[in-house]
Tab-separated table of C-alpha atoms in Angstrom:
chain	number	residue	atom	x	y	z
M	16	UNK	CA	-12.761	1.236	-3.165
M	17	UNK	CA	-11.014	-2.168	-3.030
M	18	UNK	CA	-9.334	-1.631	0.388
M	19	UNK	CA	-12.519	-0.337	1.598
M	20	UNK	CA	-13.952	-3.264	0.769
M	21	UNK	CA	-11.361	-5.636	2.023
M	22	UNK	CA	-11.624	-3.927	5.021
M	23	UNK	CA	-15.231	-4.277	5.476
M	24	UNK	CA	-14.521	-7.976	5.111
M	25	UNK	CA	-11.852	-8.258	7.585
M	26	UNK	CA	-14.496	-6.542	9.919
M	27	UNK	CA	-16.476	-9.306	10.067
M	28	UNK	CA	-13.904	-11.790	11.470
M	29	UNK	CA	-11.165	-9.615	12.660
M	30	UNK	CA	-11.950	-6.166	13.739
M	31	UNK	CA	-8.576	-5.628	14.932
M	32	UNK	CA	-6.693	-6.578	11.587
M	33	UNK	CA	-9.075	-4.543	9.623
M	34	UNK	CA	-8.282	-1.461	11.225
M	35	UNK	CA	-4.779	-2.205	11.393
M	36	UNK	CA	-5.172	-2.596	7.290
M	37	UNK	CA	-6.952	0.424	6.538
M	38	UNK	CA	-4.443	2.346	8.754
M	39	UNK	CA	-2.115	1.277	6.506
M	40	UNK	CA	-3.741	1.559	3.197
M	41	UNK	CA	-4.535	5.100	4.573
M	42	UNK	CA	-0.694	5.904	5.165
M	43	UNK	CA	0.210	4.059	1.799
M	44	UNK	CA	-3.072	6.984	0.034
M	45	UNK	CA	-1.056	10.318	1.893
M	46	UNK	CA	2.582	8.900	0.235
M	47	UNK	CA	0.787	8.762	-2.896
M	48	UNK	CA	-0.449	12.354	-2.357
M	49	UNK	CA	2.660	13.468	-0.926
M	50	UNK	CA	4.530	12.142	-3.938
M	51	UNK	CA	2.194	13.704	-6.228
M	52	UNK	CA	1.781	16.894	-4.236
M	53	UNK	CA	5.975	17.645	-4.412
M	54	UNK	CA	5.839	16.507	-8.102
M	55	UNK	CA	3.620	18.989	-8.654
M	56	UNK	CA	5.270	21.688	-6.709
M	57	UNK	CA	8.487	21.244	-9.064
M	58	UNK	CA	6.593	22.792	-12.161
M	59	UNK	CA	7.141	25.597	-10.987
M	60	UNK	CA	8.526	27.963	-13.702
M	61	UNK	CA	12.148	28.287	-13.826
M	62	UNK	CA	13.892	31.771	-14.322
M	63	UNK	CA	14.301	32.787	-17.541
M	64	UNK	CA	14.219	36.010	-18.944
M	65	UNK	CA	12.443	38.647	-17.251
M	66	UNK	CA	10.343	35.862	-15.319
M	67	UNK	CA	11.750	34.808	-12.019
M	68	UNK	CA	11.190	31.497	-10.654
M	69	UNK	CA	9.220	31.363	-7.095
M	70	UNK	CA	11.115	28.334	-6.031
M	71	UNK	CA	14.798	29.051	-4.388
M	72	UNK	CA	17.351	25.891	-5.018
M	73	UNK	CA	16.765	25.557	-1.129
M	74	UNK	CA	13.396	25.204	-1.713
M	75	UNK	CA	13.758	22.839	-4.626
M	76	UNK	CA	16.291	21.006	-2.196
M	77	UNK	CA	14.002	20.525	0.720
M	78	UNK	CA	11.042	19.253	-2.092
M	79	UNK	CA	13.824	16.733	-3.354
M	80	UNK	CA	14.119	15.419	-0.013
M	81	UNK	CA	10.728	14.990	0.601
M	82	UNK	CA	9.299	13.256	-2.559
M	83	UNK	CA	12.496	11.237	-2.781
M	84	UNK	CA	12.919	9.901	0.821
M	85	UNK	CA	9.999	11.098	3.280
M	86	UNK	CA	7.052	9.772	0.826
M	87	UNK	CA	9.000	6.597	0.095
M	88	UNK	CA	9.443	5.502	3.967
M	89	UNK	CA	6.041	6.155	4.055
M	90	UNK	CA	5.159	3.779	1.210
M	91	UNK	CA	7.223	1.034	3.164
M	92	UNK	CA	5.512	1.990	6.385
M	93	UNK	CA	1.901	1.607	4.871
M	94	UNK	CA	2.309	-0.980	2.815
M	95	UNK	CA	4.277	-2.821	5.623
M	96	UNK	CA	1.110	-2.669	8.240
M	97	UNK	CA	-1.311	-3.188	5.032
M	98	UNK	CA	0.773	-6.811	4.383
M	99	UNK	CA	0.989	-7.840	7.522
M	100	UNK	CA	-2.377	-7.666	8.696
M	101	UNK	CA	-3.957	-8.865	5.190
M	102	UNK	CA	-1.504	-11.132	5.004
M	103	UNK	CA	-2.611	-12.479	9.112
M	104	UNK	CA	-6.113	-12.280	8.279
M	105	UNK	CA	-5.514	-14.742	4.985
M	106	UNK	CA	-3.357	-17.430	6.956
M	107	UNK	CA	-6.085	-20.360	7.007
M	108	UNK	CA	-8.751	-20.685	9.777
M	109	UNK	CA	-12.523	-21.518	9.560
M	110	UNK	CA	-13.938	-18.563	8.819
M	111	UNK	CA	-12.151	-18.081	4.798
M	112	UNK	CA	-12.962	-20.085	1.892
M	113	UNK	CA	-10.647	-22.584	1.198
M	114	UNK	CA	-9.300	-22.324	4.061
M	115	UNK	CA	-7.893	-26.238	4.168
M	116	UNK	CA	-5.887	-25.637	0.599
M	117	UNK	CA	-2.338	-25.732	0.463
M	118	UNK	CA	-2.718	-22.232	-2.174
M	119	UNK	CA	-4.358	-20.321	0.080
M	120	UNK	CA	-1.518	-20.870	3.168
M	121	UNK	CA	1.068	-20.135	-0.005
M	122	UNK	CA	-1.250	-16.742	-0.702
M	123	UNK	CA	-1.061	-15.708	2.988
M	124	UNK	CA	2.270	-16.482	3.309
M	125	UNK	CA	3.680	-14.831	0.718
M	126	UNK	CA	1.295	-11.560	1.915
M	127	UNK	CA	2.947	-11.740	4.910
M	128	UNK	CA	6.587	-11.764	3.283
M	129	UNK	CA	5.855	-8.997	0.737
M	130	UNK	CA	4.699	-6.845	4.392
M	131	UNK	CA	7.908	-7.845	6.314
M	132	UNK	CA	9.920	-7.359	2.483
M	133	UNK	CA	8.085	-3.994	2.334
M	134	UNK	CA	9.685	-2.179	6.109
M	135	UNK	CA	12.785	-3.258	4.098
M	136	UNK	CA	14.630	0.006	2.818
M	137	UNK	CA	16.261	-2.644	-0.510
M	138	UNK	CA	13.160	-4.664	-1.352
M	139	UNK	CA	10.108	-1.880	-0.494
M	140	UNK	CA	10.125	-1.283	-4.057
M	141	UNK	CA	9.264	-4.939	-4.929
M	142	UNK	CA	6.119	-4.178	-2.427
M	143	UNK	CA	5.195	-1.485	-3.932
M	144	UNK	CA	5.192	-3.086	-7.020
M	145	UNK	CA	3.617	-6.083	-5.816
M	146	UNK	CA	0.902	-4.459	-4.420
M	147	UNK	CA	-0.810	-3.978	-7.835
M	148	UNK	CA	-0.605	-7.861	-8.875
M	149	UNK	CA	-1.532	-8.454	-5.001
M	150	UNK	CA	-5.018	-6.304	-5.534
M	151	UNK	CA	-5.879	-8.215	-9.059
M	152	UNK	CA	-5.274	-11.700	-7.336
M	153	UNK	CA	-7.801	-10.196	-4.198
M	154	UNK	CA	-10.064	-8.933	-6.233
M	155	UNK	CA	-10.978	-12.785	-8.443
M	156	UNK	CA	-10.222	-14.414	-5.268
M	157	UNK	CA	-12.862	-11.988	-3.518
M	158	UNK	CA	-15.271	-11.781	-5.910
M	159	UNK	CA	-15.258	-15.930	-6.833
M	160	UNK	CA	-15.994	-16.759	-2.761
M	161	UNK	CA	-18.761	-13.928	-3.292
M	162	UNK	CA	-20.271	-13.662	0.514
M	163	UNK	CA	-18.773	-16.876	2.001
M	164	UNK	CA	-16.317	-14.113	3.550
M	165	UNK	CA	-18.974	-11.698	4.774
């Protein structure tokens, strides 16, 4: 619902951006179902007894792989375009609130960092981390300009 809505504000003044930003909040939502959907797969009962397990250790392998490496490129990848483009749309013109104040160039700047930190294999953890104290900080900034950005 939030990126929805932050996208629906972006419309307004940068159509381009905002689908660039729900592009990548949409690849950022399928590596969170990915992740969950291989982390499910692994409950799979193990052999014991006179139950055998489905899952070969190939199969377990090739999960492994997938939840550990393919869903996390995909995190950076999402949350990479997500940054960026917020992070463009926030740098200061006419058409934000506060658009003069020294805070919100920091805000946009450092959106724009966490998105180039986040295509970074080392620090895409720190994005994805980020991204839940980046939502919070959107969501009072958001909600205190009210419909000056609509």
């Amino acid at each position: 619902a939030f990126f929805a809505n932050l996208v629906m504000r972006m419309r307004e003044t940068s159509p381009g951006l905002a689908i660039a930003a729900f592009g990548g909040a949409i690849i950022f939502a399928i590596s969170g179902a990915l992740s969950y959907g291989t982390d499910f797969a692994f409950t799979d009962t193990p052999a014991s007894g006179k139950i055998s397990s489905i899952m070969s250790p190939s199969t377990a392998q090739v999960l492994n792989y997938i939840n550990s490496d393919v869903s996390y490129a995909l995190v950076c990848a999402g949350l990479g375009v997500f940054f960026l483009a917020a992070g463009t749309w926030l740098f200061p013109s006419g058409a934000r609130p506060a658009s003069s104040s020294v805070l919100s160039r920091v805000w946009s700047v450092l959106t724009i960092l966490t998105g180039l930190a986040a295509t970074s294999v080392f620090l895409g953890f720190a994005a994805f981390i980020g991204i839940g104290v980046w939502v919070l900080v959107m969501s009072v900034t958001l909600t205190l300009a009210g419909d000056e950005t609509a």
